[in-house]
Tab-separated table of C-alpha atoms in Angstrom:
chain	number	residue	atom	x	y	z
A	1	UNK	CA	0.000	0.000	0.000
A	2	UNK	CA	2.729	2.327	0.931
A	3	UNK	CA	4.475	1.841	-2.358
A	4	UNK	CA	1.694	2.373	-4.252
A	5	UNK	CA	1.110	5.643	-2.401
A	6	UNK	CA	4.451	6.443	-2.968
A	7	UNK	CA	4.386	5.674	-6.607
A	8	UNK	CA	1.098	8.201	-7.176
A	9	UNK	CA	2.891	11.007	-5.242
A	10	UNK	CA	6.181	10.818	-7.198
A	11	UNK	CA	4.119	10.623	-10.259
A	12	UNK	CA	1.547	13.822	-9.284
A	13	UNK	CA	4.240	15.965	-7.839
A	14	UNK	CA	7.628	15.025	-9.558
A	15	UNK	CA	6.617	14.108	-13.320
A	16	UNK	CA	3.830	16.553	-13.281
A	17	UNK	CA	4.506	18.530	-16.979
A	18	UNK	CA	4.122	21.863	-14.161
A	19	UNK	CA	7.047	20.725	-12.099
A	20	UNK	CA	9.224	19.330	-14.284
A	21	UNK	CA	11.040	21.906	-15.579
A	22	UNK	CA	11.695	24.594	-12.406
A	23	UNK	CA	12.763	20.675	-11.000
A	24	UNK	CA	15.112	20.237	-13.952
A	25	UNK	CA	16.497	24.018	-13.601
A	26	UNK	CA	16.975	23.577	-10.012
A	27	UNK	CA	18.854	20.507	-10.556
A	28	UNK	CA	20.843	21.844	-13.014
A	29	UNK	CA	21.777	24.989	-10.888
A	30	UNK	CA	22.646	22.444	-7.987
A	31	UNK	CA	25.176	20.407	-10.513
A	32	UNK	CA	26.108	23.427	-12.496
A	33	UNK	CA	27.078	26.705	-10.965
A	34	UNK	CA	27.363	29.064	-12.919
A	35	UNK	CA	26.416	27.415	-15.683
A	36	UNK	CA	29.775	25.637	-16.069
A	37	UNK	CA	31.052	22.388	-14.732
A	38	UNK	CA	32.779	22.765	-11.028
A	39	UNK	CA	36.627	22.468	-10.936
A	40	UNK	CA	37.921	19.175	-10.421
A	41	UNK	CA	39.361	18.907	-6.512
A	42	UNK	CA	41.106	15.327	-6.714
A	43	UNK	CA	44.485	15.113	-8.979
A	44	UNK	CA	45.945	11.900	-9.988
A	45	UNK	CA	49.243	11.779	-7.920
A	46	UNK	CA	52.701	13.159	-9.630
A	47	UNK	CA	55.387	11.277	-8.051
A	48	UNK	CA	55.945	7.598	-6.575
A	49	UNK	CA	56.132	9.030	-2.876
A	50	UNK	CA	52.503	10.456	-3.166
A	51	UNK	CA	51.346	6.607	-5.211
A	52	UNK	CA	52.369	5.080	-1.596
A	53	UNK	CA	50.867	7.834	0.798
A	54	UNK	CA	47.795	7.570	-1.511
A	55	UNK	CA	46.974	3.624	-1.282
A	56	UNK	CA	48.538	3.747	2.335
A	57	UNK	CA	45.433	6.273	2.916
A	58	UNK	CA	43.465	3.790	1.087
A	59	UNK	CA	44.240	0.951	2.967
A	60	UNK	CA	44.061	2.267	5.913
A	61	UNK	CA	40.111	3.603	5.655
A	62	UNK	CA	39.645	0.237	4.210
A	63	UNK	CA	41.168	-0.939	7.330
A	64	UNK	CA	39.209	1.381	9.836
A	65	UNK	CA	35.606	0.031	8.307
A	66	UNK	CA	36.068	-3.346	9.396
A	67	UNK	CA	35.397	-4.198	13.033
A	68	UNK	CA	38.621	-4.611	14.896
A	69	UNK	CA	37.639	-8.347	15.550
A	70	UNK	CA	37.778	-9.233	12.224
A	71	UNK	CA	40.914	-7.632	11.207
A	72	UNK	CA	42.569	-9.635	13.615
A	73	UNK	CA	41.048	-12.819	13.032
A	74	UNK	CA	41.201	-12.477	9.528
A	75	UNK	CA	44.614	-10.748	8.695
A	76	UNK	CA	46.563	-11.137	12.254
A	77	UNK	CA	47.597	-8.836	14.437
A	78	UNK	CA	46.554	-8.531	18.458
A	79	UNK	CA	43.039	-9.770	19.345
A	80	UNK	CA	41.629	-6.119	20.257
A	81	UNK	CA	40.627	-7.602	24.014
A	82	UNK	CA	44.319	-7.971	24.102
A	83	UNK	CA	45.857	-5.352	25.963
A	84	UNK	CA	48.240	-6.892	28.174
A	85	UNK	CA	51.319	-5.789	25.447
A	86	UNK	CA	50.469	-1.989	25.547
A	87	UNK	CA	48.230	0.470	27.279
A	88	UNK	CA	47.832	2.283	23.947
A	89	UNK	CA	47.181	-0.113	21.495
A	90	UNK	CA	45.779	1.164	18.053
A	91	UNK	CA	44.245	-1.713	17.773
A	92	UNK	CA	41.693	-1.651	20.767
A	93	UNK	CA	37.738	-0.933	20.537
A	94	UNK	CA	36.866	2.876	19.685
A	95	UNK	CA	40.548	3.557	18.785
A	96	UNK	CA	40.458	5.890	15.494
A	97	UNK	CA	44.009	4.514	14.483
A	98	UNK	CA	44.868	1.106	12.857
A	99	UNK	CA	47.375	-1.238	13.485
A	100	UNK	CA	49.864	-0.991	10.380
A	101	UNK	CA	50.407	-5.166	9.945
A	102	UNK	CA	46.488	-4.394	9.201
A	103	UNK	CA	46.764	-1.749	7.164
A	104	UNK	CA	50.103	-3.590	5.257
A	105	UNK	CA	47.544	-6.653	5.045
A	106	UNK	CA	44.577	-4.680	3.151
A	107	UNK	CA	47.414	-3.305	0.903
A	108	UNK	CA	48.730	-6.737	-0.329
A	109	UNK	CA	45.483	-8.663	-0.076
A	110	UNK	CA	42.616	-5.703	-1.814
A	111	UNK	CA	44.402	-3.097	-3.096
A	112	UNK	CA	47.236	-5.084	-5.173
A	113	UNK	CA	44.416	-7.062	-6.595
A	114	UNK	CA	43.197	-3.721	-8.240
A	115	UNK	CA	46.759	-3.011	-9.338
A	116	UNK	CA	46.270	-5.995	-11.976
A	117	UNK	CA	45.675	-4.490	-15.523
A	118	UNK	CA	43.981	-7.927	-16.367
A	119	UNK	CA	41.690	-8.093	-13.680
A	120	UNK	CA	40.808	-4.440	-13.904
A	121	UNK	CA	39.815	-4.656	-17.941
A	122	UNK	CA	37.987	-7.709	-16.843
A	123	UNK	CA	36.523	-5.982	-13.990
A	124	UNK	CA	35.335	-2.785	-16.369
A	125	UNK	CA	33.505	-5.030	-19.131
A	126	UNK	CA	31.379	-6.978	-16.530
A	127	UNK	CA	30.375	-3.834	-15.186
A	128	UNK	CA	29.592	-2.812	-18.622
A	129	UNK	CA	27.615	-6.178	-20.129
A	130	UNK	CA	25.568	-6.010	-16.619
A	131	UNK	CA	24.870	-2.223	-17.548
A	132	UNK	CA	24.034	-3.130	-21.296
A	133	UNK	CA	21.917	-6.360	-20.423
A	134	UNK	CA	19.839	-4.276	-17.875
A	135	UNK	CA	19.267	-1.789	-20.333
A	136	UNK	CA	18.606	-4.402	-22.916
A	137	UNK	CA	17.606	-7.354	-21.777
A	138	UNK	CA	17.269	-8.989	-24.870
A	139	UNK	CA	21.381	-9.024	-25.186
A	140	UNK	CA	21.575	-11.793	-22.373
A	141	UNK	CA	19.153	-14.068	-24.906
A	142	UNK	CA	21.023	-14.010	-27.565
A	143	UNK	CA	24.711	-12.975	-28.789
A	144	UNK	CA	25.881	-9.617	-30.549
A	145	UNK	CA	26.224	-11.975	-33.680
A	146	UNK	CA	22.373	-13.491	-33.055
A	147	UNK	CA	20.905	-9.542	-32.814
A	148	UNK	CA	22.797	-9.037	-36.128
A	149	UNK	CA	21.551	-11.592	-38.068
A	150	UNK	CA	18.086	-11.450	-36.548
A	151	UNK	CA	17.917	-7.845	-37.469
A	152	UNK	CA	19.149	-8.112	-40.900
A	153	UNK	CA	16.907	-10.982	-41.744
């Protein structure tokens, strides 16, 4: 029932011809200031030093969204109720830091999996077919060559 509610109202208020285009305008303001595409704020980086920093950054968030439990049953380290080593171990409950065999771990494990040219072509055109058959479902029926010959039958 609620769906259905919510279906009508997104359809009366939304897609009403009325709405649509002070919607569209406002949107387009929101994306667009100025009428010109923002300024990019992320660079790729220039030298080798800033690579490391960069997927050290990377591994480490990566790191710091998995419970602490699981980072050290999974990739080692001290269990986090394990604080008979240190009274400031990075590696207890609520800590904001990250143990760096962790954050070493993520690197070798996730992010040198992505370093892979192979697996990231791979990776792009199975993104794209799932794109392409959800847009077209028919493509998952039949092959490119199929389509071709059906259509110039």
């Amino acid at each position: 029932m609620f769906a259905l509610t919510l279906s009508h109202l997104f359809y009366q208020h939304l897609l009403d011809p009325s709405h649509l285009p002070p919607l569209l305008r406002t949107l387009r303001a929101a994306l667009f200031p100025n009428n010109a595409p923002g300024t990019p704020s992320l660079f790729p980086p220039t030298s080798d030093d800033q690579l490391l920093a960069l997927r050290r950054r990377t591994a480490a968030s990566l790191a710091s969204l998995v419970p602490p439990r699981l980072t050290a049953l999974y990739f080692g380290g001290r269990p986090p109720w394990d604080s008979s080593q240190s009274s400031n171990s990075s590696n207890i409950e609520g800590s904001s830091e990250v143990d760096p065999e962790i954050v070493d771990a993520f690197d070798d494990v996730f992010l040198d999996l992505f370093a892979d040219e192979y697996c990231n072509k791979h990776l792009m055109y199975s993104v794209l077919e799932l794109i392409l058959v959800r847009l077209l479902p028919e493509l998952a029926e039949k092959s490119v060559s199929e389509l071709w010959e059906e259509r110039l039958d």
